[in-house]
Coordinates of C-alpha atoms and ligand atoms in Angstrom, one line a residue:
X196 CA -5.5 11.4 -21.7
X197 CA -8.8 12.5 -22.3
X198 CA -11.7 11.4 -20.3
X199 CA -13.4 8.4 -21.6
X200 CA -16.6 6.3 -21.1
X201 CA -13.4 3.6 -20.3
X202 CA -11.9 2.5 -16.6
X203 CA -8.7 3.2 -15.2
X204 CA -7.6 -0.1 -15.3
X205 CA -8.4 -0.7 -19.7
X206 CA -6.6 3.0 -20.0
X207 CA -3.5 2.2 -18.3
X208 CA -2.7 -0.6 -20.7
X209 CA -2.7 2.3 -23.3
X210 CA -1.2 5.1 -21.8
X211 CA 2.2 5.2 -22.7
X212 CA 0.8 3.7 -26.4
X213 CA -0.7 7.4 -26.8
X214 CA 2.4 9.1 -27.0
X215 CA 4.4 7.0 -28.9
X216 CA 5.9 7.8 -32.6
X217 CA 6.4 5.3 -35.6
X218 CA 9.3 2.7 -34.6
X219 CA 9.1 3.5 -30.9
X220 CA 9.1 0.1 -28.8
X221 CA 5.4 -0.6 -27.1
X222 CA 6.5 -2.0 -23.9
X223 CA 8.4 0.5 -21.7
X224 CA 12.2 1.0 -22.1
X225 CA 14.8 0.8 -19.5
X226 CA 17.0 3.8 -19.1
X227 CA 20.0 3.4 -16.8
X228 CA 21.0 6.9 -16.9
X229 CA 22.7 9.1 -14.3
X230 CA 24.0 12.0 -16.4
X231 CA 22.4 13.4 -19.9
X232 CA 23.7 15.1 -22.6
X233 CA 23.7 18.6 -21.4
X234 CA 25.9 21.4 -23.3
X235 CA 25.3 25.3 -22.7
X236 CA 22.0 26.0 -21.1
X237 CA 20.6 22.9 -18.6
X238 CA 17.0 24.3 -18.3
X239 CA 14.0 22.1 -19.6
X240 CA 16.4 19.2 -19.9
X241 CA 17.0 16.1 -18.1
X242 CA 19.6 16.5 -16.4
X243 CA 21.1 14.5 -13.8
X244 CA 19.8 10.7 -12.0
X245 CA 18.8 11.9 -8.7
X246 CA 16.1 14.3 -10.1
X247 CA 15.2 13.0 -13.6
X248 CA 14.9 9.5 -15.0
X249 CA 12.4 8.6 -18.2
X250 CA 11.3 5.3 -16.2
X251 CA 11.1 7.0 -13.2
X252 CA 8.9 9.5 -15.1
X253 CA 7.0 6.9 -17.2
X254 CA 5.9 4.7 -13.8
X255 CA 4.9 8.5 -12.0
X256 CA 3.0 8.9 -14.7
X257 CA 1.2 5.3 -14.6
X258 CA 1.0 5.1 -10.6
X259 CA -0.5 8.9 -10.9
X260 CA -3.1 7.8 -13.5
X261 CA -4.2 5.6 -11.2
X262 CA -4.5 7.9 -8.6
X263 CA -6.2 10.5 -10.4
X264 CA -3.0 12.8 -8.6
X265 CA 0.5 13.7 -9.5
X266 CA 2.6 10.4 -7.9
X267 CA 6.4 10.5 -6.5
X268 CA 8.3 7.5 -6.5
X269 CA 10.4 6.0 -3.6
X270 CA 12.9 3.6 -3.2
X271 CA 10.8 1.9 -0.5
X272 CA 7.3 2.3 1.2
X273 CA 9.1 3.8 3.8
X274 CA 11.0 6.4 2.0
X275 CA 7.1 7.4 0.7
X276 CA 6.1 7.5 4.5
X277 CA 9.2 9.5 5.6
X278 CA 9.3 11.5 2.8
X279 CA 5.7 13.0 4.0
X280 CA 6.2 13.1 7.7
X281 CA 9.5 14.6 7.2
X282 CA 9.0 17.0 4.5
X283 CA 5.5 18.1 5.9
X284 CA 6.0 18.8 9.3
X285 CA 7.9 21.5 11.4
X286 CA 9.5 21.4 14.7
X287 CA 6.3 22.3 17.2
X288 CA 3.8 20.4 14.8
X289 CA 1.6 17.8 16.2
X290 CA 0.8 14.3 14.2
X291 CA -1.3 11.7 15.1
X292 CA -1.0 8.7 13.8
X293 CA -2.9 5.4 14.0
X294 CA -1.6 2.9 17.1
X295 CA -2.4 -0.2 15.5
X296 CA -0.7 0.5 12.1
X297 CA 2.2 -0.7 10.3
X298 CA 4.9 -0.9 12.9
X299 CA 7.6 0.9 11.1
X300 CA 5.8 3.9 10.8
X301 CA 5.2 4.4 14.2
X302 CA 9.0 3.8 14.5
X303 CA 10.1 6.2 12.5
X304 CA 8.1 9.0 13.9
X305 CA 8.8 7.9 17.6
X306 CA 12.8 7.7 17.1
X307 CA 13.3 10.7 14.6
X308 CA 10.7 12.7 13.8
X309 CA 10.3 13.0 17.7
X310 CA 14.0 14.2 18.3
X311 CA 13.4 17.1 15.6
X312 CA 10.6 18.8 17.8
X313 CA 7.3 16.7 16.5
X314 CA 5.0 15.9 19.0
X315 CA 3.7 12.2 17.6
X316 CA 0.5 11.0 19.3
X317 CA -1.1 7.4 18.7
X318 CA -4.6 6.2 18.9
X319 CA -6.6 2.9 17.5
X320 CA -7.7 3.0 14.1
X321 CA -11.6 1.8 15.5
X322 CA -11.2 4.9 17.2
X323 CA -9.5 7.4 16.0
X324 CA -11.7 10.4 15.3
X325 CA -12.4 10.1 19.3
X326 CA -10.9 13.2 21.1
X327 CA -10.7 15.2 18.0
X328 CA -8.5 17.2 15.8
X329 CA -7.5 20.2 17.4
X330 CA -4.0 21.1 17.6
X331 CA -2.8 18.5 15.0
X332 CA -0.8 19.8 11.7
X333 CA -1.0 16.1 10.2
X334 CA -3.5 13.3 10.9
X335 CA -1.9 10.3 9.3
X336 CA -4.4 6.9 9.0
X337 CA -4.2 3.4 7.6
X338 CA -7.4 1.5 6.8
X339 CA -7.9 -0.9 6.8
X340 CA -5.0 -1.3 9.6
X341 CA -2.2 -4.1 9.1
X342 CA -2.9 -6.1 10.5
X343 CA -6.3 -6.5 12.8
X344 CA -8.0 -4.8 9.5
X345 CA -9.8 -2.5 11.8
X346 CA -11.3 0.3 9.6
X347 CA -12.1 3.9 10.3
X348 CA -14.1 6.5 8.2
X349 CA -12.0 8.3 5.8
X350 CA -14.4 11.2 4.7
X351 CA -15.2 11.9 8.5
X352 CA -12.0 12.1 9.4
X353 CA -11.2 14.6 6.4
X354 CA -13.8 16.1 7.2
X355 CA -12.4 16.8 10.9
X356 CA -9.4 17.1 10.4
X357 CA -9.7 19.9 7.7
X358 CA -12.3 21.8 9.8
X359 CA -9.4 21.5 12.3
X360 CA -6.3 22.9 10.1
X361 CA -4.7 19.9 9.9
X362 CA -3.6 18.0 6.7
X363 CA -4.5 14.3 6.2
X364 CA -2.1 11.5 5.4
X365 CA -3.9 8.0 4.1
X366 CA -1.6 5.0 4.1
X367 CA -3.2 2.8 1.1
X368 CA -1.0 0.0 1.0
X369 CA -3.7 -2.7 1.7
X370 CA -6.3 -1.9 -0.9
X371 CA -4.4 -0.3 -3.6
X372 CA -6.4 2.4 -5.9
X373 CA -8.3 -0.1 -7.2
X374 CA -9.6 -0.8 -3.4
X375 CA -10.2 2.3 -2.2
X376 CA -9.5 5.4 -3.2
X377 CA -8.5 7.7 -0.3
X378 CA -8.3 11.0 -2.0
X379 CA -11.7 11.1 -3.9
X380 CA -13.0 10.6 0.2
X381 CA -11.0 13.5 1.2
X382 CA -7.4 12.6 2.1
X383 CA -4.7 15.1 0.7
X384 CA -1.6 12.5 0.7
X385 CA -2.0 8.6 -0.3
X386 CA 1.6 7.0 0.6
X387 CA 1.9 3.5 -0.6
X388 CA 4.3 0.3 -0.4
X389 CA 4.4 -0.5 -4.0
X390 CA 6.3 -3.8 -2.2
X391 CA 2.9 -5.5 -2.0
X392 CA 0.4 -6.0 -4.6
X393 CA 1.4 -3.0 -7.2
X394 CA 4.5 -4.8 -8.0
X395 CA 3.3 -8.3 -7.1
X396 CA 6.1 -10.5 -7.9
X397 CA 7.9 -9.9 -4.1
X398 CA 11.0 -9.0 -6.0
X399 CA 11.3 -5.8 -5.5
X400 CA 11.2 -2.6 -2.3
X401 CA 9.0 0.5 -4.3
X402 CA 6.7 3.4 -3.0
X403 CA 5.2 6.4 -3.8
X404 CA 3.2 9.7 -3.0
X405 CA 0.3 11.2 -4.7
X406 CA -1.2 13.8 -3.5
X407 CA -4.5 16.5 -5.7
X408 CA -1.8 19.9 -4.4
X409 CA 1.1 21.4 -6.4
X410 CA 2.5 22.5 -3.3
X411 CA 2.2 19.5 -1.7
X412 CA 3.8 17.6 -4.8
X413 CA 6.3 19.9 -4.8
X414 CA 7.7 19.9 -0.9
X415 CA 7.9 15.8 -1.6
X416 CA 9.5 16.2 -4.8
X417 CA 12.4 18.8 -3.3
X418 CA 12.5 16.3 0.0
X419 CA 13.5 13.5 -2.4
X420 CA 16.0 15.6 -4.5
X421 CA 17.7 17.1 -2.1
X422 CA 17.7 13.9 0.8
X423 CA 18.6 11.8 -2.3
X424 CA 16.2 8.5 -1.3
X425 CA 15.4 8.2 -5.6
X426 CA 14.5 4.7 -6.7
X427 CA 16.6 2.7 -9.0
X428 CA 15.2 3.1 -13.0
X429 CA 15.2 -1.0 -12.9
X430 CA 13.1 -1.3 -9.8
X431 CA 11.2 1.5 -11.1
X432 CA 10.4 -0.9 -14.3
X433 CA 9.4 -3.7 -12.5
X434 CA 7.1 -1.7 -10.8
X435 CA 5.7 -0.3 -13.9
X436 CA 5.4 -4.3 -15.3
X437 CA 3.7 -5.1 -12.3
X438 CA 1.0 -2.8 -12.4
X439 CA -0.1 -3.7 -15.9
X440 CA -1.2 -6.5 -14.6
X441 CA -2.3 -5.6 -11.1
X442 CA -6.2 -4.9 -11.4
X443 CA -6.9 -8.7 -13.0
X444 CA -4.1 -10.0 -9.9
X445 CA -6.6 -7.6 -7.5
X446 CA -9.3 -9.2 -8.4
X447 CA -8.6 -12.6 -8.6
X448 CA -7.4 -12.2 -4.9
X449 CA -10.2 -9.9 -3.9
X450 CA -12.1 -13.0 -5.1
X451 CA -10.6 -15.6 -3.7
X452 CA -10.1 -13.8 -0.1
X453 CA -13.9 -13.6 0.3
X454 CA -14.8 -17.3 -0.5
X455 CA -12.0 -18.4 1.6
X456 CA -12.8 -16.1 4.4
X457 CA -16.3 -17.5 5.0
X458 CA -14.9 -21.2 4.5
X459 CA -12.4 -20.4 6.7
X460 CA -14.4 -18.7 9.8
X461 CA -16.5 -22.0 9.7
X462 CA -13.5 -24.3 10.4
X463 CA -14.1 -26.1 13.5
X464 CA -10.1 -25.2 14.2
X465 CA -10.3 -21.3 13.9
X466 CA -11.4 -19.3 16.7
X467 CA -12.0 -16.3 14.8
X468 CA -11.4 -14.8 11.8
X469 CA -11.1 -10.7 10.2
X470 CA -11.9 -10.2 6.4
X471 CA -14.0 -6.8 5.9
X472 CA -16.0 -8.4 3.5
X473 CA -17.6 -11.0 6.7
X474 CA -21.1 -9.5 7.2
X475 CA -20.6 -10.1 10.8
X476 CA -17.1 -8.4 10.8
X477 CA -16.7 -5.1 12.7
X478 CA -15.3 -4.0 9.9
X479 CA -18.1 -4.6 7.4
X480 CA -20.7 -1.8 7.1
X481 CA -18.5 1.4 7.2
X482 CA -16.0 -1.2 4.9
X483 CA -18.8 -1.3 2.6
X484 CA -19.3 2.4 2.1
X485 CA -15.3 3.5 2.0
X486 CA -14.0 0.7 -0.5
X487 CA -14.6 -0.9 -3.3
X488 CA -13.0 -4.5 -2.9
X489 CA -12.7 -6.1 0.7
X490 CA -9.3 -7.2 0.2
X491 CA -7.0 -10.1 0.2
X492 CA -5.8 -9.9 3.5
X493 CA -7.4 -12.6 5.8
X494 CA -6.7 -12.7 9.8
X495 CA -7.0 -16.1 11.6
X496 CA -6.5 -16.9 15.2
X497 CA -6.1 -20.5 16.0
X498 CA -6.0 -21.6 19.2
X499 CA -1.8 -21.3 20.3
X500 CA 1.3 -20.4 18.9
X501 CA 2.0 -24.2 17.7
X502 CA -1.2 -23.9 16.2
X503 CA -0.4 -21.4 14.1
X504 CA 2.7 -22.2 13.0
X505 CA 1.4 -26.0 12.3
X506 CA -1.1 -24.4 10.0
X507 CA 1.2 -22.4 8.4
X508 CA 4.6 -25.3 7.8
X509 CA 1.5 -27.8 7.1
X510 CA 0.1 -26.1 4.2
X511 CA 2.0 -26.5 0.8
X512 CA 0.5 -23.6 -1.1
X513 CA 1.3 -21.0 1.8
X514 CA 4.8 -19.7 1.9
X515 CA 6.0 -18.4 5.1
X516 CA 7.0 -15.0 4.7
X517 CA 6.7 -11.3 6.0
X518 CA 4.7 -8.6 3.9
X519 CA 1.9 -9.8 1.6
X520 CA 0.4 -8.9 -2.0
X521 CA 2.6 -11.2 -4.2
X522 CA 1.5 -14.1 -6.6
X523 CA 1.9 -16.3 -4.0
X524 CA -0.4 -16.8 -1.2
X525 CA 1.8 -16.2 1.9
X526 CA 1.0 -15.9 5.8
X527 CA 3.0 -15.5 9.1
X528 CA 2.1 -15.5 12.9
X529 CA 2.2 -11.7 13.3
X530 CA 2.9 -12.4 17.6
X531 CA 6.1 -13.2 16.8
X532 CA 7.0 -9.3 15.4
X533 CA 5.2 -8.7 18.5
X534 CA 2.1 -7.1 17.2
X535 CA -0.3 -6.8 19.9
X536 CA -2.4 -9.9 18.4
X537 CA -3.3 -13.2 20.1
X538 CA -0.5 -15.8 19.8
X539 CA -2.1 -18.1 17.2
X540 CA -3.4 -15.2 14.9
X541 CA -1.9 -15.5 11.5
X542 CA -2.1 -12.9 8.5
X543 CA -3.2 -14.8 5.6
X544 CA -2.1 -13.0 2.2
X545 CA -4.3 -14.5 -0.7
X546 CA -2.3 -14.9 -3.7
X547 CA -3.5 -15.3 -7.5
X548 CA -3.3 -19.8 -7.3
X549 CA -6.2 -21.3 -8.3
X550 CA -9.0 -20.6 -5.2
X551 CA -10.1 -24.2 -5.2
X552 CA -6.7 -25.6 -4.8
X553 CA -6.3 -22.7 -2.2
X554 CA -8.8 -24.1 -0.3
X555 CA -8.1 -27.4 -0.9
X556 CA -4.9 -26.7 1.0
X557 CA -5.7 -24.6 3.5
X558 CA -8.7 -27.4 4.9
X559 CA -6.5 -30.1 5.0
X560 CA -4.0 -27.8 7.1
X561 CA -6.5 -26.6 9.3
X562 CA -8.4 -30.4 9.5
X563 CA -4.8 -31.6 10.7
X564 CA -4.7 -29.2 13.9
X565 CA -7.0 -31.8 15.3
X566 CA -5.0 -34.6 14.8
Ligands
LIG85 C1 5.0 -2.9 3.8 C2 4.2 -1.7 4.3 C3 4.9 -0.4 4.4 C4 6.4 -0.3 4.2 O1 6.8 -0.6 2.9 P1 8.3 -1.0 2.5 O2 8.3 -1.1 1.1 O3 8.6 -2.3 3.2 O4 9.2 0.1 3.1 C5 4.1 0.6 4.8 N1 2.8 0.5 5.1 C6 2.2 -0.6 5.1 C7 0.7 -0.7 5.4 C8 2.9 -1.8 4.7 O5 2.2 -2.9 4.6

């Protein structure tokens, strides 16, 4: 598409409009294809599932739009994050990767990409360009982290890290593209769980890498043909549903997050709370430079375990439930998938209900604590 005085966001809606001939259907179709028809001569045709799917394609081309990059899709947010430490690193590589991130990454590289000959070292996101680059092949961050939203600065550690040789890996789960946008600050790789707010609905695993580099692209694209981790063309549409409507969903949560943050913090029941957008938040000024939105992730530590999970069974708009980003506002007491996090702290994941009623809801949970 050409460039246009217009946002990403009112483009999208029209992308796959612009190629479109008389009689084709508007919204996206789903193809549940393995094989093509392929006689004689396969090149420059589709030509089997595992590499080629038009609503595979059709969502690559969407989520890339977004990203200003080429995208890859993946069965899973971890099949993104796998398919870039596995496919970009080499026995005798170093990678560092935040120690306060999403647990599942640090997982991975500790039980697998360890045994193949990767050194993995760890350090807190608040921290992390302490100590350095040097030696690293891959410096791998998430900010804000999940989930003490600690933040750290994406340009300066680009910056290092490419003065140092090494490439740089942002996690953007949290914030989306339309949050933050890791690879205009510097970042060669953005991975993604398309789980959380792209698709929105909590119906579905997705994820992806973008990345500015051919080469790059390329590397993730053969790691995904030949290890075989290609998403379904169903999921794939959901995904591609999801995100036409994800910036006004975005927003409304961004929205909502930072008026029940501050309402929140002033509860005589909380002991603290983390929203980037809290002027007094650690978070707050480098927050304010890196991203565009603050988010509508909300941490809240209450004063026990019983606390917590009181405020959470009390509260008839919050659904108990692991991840975030959906519809539906949703929290759980992250202690108990023992993060290292206070007993009582709870990750709040604002959803797109009305914020009034929100709040209306979470007070009267909170005021009962006293009780
Ligand atoms: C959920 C999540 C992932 C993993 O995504 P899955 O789709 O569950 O594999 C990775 N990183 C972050 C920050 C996440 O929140």
């Amino acid at each position: 598409m050409e460039e246009t005085e217009f946002s990403r966001a009112a483009r999208l809606a029209h992308l796959r409009g612009e190629g479109l001939a008389k009689g084709d259907p508007v919204p996206l179709p789903l193809t549940m294809a393995s094989i093509y028809h392929l006689p004689g001569d396969p090149v420059g045709f589709r030509q089997y599932g595992r590499t080629d799917n038009p609503t595979i394609e059709a969502l690559e081309n969407a989520l890339g739009f977004l990203e200003g990059a080429e995208a890859i899709a993946f069965p899973s947010g971890m099949g993104a994050i796998s398919a870039a430490l596995f496919a970009l690193s080499r026995a005798g590589d170093r990678v560092l990767l935040p120690s306060d991130g999403y647990y599942t990454t640090r997982l991975v590289a500790d039980r697998f990409l360890k045994a193949f000959g990767v050194a993995v070292d760890m350090r807190p996101t608040v921290s992390f360009a302490d100590g350095g680059f040097a030696g690293y092949r891959m410096i791998y961050v998430e900010t804000p982290s999940n989930p003490m939203l600690d933040v750290c600065d994406l340009a300066a550690v680009a910056r290092d890290a490419h003065a140092a040789g090494a490439l740089v890996v942002a996690d953007n789960t949290t914030m989306t593209p339309y949050g933050q946008r890791p690879l205009d600050l510097g970042a060669d790789i953005v991975v993604a769980a398309d789980t959380k707010a792209p698709n929105g609905h909590s119906d579905v695993l997705f994820g992806h890498v973008s990345t500015r580099d051919a080469k790059t692209a390329e590397a993730i694209r053969a790691w995904r043909k030949l290890a075989g981790g290609i998403p379904g063309p169903f999921e794939a549409w959901l995904v591609h549903r999801g995100l036409e409507t994800l910036e006004v969903r975005f927003d409304r949560m961004c929205a909502s997050a930072g008026m029940l943050a501050q309402r929140i913090a002033a509860h005589p029941a909380v002991s603290s709370v983390r929203y980037p957008g809290l002027p007094g938040d650690p978070s707050h000024n480098l927050a304010r430079t890196q991203m565009s939105r603050f988010g509508f992730l909300i941490g809240l530590t209450l004063e026990s375990e019983g606390a917590a999970e009181r405020f959470i069974g009390g509260c008839p708009l919050i659904q108990p439930a692991t991840s975030f980003g959906g519809v539906h506002t949703s929290a759980e007491r992250r202690a108990r998938w023992g993060d290292a996090v206070a007993p009582g702290f709870v990750r709040l994941s604002i959803g797109c209900e009305p914020a009034e009623d929100l709040w209306k809801a979470i007070e009267a949970s909170l005021d009962a604590l006293a009780d």
